[in-house]
Short mmCIF file of C-alpha atoms and ligand atoms in Angstrom, two decimals:
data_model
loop_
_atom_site.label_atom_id
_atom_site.label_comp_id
_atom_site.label_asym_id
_atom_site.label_seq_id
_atom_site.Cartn_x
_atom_site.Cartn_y
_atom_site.Cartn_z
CA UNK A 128 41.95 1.96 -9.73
CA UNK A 129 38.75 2.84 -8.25
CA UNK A 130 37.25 -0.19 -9.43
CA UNK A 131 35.35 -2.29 -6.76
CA UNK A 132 37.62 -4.98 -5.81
CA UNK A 133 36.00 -8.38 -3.95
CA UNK A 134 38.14 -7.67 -1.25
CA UNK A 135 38.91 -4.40 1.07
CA UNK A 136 41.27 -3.99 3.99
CA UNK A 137 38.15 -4.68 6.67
CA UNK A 138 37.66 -7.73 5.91
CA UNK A 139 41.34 -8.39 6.25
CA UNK A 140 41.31 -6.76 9.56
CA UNK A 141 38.14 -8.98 10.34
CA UNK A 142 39.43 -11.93 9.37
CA UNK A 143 42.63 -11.38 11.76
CA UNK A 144 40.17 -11.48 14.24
CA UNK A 145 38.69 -14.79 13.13
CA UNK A 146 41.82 -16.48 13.27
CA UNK A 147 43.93 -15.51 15.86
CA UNK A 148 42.83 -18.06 17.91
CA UNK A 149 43.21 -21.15 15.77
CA UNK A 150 46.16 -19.62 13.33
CA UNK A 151 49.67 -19.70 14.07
CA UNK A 152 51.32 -16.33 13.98
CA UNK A 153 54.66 -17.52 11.98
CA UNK A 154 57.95 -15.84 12.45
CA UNK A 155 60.00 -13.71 10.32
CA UNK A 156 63.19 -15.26 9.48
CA UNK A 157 66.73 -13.77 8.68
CA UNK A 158 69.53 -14.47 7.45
CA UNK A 159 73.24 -12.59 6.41
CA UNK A 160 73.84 -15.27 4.07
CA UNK A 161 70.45 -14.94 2.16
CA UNK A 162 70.98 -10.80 2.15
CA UNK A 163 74.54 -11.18 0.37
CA UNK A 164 73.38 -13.10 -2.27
CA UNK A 165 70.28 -11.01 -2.93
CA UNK A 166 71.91 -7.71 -2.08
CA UNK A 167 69.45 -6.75 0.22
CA UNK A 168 67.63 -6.92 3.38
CA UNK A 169 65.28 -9.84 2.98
CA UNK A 170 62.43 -10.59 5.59
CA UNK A 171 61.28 -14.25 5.28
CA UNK A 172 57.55 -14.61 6.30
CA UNK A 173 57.73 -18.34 7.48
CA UNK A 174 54.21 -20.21 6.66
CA UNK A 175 56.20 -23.49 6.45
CA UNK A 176 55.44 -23.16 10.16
CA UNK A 177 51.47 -22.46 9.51
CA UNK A 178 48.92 -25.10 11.11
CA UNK A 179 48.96 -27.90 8.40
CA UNK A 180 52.30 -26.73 7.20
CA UNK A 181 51.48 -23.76 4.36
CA UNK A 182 49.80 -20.65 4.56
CA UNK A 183 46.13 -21.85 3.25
CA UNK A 184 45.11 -21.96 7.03
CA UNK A 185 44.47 -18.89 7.17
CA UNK A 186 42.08 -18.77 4.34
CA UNK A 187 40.07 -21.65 5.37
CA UNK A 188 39.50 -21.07 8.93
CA UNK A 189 38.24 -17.65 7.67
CA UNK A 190 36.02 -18.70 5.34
CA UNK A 191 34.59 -22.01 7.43
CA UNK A 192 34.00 -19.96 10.20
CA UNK A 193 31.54 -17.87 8.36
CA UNK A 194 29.58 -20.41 7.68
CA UNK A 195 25.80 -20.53 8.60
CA UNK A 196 24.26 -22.90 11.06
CA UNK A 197 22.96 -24.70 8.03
CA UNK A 198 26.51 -24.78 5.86
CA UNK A 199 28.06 -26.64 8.92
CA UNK A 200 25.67 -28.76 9.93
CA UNK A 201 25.99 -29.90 5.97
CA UNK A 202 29.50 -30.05 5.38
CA UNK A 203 32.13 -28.42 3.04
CA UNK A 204 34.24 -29.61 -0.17
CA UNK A 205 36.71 -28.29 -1.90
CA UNK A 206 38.95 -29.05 -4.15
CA UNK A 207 43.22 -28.62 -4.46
CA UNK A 208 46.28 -29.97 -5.49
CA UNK A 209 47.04 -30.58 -1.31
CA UNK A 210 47.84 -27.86 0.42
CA UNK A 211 44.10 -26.13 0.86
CA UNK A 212 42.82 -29.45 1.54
CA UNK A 213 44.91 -30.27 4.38
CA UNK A 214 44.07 -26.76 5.56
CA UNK A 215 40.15 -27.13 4.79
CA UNK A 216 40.05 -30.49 6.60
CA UNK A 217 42.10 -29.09 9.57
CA UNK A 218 39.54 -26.28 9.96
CA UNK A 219 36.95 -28.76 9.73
CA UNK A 220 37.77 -30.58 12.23
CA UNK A 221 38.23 -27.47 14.39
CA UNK A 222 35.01 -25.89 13.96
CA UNK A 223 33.39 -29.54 13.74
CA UNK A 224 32.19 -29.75 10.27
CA UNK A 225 32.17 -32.66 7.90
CA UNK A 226 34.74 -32.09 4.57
CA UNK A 227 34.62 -33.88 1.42
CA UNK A 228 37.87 -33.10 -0.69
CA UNK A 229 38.69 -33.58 -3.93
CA UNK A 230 42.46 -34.50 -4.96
CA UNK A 231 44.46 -35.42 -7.91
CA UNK A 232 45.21 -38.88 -8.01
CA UNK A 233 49.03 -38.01 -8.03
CA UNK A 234 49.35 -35.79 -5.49
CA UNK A 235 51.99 -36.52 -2.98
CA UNK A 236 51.81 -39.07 -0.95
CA UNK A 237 52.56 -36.74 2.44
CA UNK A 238 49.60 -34.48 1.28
CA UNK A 239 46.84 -37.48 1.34
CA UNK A 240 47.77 -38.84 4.37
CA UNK A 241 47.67 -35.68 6.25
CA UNK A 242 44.27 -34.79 4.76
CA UNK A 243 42.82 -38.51 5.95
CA UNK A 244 44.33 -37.96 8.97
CA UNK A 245 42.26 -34.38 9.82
CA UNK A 246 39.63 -37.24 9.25
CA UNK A 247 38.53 -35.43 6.14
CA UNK A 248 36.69 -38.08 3.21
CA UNK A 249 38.93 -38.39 -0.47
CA UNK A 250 37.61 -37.90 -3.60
CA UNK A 251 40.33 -38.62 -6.60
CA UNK A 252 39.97 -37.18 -10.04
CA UNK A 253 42.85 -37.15 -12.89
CA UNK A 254 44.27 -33.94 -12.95
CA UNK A 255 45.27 -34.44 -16.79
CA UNK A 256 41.90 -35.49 -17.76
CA UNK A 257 38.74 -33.98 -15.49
CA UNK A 258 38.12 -30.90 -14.40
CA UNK A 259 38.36 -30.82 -10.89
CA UNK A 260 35.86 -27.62 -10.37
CA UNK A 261 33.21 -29.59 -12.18
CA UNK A 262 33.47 -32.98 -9.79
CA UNK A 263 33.45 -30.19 -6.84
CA UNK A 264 30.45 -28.41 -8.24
CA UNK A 265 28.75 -32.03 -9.15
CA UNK A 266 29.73 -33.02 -5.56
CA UNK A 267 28.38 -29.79 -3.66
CA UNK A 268 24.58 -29.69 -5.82
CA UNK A 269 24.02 -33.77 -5.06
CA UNK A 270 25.36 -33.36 -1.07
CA UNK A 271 24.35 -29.59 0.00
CA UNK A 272 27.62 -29.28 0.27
CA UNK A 273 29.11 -25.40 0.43
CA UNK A 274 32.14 -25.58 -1.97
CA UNK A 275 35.04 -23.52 -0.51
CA UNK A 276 37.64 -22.85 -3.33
CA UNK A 277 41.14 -23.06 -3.29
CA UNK A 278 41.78 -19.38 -4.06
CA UNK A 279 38.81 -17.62 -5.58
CA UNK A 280 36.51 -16.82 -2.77
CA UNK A 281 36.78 -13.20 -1.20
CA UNK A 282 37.24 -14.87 2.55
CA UNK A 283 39.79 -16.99 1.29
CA UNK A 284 41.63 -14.45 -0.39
CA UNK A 285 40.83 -11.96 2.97
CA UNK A 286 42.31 -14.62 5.41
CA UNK A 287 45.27 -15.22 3.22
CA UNK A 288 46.42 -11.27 3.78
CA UNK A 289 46.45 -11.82 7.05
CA UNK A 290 49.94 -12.66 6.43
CA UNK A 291 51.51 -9.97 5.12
CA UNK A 292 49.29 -7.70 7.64
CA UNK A 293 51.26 -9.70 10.05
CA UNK A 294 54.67 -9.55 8.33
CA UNK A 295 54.31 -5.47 8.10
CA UNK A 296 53.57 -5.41 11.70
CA UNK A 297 56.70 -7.75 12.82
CA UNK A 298 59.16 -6.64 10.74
CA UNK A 299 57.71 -2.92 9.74
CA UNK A 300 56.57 -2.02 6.58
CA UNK A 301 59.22 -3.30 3.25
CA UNK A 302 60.08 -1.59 0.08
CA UNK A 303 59.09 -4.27 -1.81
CA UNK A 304 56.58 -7.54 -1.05
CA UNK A 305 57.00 -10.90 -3.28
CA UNK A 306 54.75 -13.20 -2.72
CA UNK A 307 54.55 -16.78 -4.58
CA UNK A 308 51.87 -17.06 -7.35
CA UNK A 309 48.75 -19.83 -8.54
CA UNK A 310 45.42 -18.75 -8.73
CA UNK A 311 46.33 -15.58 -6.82
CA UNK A 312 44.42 -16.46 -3.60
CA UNK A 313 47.85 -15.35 -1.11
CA UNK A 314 48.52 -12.63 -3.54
CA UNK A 315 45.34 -10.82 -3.79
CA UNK A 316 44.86 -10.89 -0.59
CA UNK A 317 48.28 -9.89 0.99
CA UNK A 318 48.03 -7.21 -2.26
CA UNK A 319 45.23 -5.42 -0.40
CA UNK A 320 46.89 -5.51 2.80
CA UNK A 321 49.95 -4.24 1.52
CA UNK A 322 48.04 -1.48 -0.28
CA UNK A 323 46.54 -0.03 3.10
CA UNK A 324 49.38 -0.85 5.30
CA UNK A 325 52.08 0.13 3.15
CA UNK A 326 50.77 2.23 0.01
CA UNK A 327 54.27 2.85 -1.45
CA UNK A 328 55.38 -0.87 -1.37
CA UNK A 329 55.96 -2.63 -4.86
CA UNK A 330 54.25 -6.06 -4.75
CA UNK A 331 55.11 -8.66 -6.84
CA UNK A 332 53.87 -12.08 -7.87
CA UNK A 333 56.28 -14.80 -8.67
CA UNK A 334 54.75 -18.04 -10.69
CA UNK A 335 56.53 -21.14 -12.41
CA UNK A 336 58.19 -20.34 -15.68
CA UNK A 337 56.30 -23.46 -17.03
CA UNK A 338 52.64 -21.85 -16.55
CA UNK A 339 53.34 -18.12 -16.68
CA UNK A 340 49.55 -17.60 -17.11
CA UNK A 341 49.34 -15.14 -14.38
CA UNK A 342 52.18 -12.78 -16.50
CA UNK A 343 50.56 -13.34 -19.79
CA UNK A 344 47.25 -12.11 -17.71
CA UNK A 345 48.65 -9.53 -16.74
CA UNK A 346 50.25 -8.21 -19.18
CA UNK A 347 47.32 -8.46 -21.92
CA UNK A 348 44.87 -7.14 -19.10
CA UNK A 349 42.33 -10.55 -19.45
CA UNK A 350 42.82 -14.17 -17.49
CA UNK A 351 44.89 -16.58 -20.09
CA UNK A 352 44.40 -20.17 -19.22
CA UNK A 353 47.21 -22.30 -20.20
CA UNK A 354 47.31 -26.09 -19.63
CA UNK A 355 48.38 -27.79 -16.47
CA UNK A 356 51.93 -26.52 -16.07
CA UNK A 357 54.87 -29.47 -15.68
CA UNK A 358 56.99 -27.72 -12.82
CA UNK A 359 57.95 -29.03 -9.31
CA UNK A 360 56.32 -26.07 -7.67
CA UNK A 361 52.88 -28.50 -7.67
CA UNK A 362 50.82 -26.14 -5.19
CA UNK A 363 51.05 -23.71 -8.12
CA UNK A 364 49.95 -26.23 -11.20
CA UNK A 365 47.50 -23.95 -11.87
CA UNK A 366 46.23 -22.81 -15.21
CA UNK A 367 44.66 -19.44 -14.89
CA UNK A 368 43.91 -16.52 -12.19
CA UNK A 369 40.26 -16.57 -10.80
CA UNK A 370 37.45 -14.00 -11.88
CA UNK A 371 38.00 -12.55 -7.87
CA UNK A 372 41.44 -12.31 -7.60
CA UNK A 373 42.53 -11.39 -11.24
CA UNK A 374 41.02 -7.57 -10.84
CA UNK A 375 42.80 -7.07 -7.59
CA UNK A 376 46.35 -8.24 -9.24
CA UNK A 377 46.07 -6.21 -12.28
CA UNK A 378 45.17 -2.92 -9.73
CA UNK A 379 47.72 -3.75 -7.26
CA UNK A 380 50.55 -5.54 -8.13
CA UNK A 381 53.18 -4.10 -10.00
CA UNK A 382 54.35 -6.96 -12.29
CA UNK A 383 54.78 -10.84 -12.20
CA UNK A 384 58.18 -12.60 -12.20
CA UNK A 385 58.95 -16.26 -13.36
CA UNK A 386 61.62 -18.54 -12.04
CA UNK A 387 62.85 -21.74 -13.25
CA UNK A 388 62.45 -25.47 -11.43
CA UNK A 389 66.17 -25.52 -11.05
CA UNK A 390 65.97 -21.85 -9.53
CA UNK A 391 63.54 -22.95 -7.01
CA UNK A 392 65.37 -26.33 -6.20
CA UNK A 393 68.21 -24.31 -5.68
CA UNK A 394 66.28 -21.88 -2.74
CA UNK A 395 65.46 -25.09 -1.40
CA UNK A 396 68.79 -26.49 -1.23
CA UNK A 397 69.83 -23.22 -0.08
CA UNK A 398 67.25 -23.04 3.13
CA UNK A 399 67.80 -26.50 3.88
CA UNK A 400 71.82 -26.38 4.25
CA UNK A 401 71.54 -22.65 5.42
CA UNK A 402 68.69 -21.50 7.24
CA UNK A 403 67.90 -25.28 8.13
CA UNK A 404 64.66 -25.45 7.28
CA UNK A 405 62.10 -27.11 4.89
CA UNK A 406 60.65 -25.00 2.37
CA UNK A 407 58.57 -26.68 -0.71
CA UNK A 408 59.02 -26.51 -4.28
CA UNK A 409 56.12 -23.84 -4.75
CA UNK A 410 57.34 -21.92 -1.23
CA UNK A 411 60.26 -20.96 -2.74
CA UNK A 412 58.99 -19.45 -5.34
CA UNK A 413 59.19 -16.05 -4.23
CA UNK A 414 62.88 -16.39 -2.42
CA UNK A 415 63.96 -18.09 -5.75
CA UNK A 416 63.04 -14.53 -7.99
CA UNK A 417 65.27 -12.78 -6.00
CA UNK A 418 68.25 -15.27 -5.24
CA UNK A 419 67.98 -15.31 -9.03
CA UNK A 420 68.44 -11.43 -9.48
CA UNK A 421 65.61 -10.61 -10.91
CA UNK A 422 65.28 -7.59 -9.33
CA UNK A 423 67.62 -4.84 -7.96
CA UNK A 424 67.73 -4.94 -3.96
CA UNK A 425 70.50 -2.85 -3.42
CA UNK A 426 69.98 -0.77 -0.18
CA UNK A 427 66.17 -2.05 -0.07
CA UNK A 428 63.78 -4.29 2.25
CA UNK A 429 62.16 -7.04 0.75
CA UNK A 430 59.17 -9.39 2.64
CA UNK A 431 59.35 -12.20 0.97
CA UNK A 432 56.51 -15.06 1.92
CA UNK A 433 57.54 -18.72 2.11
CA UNK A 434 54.63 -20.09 1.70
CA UNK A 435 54.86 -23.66 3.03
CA UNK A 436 56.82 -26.35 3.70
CA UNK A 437 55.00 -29.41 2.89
CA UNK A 438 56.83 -32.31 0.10
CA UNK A 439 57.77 -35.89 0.44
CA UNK A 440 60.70 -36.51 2.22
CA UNK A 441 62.14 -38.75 -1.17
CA UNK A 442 60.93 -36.49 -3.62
CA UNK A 443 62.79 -33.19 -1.51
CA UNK A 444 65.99 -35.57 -1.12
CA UNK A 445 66.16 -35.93 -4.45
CA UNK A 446 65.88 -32.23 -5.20
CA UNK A 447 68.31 -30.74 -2.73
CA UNK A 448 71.49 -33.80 -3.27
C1 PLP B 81 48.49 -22.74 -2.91
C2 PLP B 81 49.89 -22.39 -2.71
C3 PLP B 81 50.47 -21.30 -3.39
C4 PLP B 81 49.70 -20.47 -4.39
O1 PLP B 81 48.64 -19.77 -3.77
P1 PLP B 81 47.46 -19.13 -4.62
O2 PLP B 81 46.58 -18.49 -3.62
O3 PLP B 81 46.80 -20.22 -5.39
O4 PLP B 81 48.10 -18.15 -5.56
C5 PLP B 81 51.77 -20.98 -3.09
N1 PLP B 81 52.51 -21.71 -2.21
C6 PLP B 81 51.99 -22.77 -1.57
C7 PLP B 81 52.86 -23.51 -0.62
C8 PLP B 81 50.67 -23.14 -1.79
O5 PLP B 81 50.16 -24.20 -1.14
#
């Protein structure tokens, strides 16, 4: 446990102070409905509200705005399946720096046009067939380019705890914190949060059933990669924790739950007709574990992070009718 983690509560604390100008600080949602069917008190962190719609804002302003005088004048690129672009190319264009970002040539449709629109550039790659940390590396050696991550990189993963530091201080510190599960940027990061804030909360990760690498991970106590998971949760296609984020998870988390694509397109359904708003596949995730009973909530508080909101209008019509 005493293991030196990449990130500690200061630079959580520091990286509130980055943001707070440029980040939205996103409500906490309630709702009677939602605590009968769980059985408990749930506390909905809303990052479908976050600046370019998830809750990778936060991460990327944190870790652009630490760039050098050199790294901005040169430009960033990253890499993701939408979500961290958008939210790389927003802060971009904030802290006036060029962004090159590499996307799958599938993703959704809602996702590209948002990134062009931050007036970020497009590189595609096939998500089946390259690897897209390669074309990023290839990318940042030929341009000067710094390469910002999707989820391993200790700012990221420090500016993405900002939001359950802000969820603790909103809605007071939970019993138990589940938080939605890729490469384990939001989770690491709200992990260590959680850990100073609220020492004797249980933190869990939930992931797709189809690419339950992070459970197998944890479980055996090494990363697992599996192959690109088929699931509708697509900002969590991911096939294995990151070499930063995988130590903090096996210290601080207490286990990692699974839900199905027909669980999590029921949550949807559920905070669409219910709580009327518009939560993505992968947003649900964490909402879905416990609509789905996985774990007991009687008499307990539960944060639960909805971590964005961001899916094709036909594609989400299609999954809550
Ligand atoms: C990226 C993303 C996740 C997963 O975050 P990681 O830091 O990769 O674990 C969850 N939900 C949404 C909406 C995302 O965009």
């Amino acid at each position: 446990m005493d293991e030196i983690l990449a990130v500690a509560y200061d630079d959580v604390v520091a990286a509130r102070g980055r943001i707070s100008g440029a980040a939205r600080r996103t409500p906490v949602l309630t709702s009677a409905t939602a605590d009968a069917l769980a059985g408990g008190t749930l506390l909905f962190k809303g990052e479908n509200f976050q600046r370019a719609g998830a809750f990778k804002f936060r991460g990327a302003f944190n870790a652009l705005s630490r760039f050098t005088g050199e790294q901005k004048a040169a430009g960033v690129v990253t890499f993701s399946s939408g979500n961290h672009a958008q939210a790389v190319a927003l802060s971009a264009k904030l802290l006036g720096i060029r962004a090159v970002i590499v996307m799958p040539g599938d993703a959704p449709a809602a996702k590209v046009a948002a990134t062009r629109g931050y007036g970020a550039e497009i590189q595609f790659y096939d998500r089946y067939t390259e690897v897209r940390e390669e074309l990023g590396a290839k990318l940042a050696a030929e341009q000067g380019l710094t390469l910002v991550p999707p989820y391993d990189h200790p700012d990221v993963m420090a500016g993405q705890g900002t939001c359950a530091a802000e969820l603790f201080e909103d809605a007071g510190p939970p019993d138990l914190l589940l938080i939605p599960l890729g490469g384990g940027g939001l989770l690491s990061g709200c992990a260590v949060a959680a850990h100073a804030l609220c020492p004797d909360c249980e933190i869990y990760g939930v992931e797709p059933e189809a690419g339950d690498d992070g459970r197998q991970s944890f479980r055996s106590g090494r990363i697992v990669t599996v192959k690109t998971p088929q699931t509708i949760a697509d900002g969590a296609q991911t096939t294995h924790l990151g070499r930063f984020t995988f130590p903090v998870i096996r210290a601080l988390v207490k286990d990692i739950l699974t839900v199905t694509d027909a669980e999590l397109a029921q949550a949807m359904r559920f905070f669409a007709e219910r709580m009327k708003i518009v939560v993505e596949p992968t947003g649900c995730l964490a909402a879905a574990a416990v609509f789905a009973g996985r774990l007991d909530l009687a008499g307990r508080r539960a944060g639960i992070i909805l971590s964005g909101g961001n899916v094709d209008l036909e594609k989400y019509a299609g999954l809550i009718c």
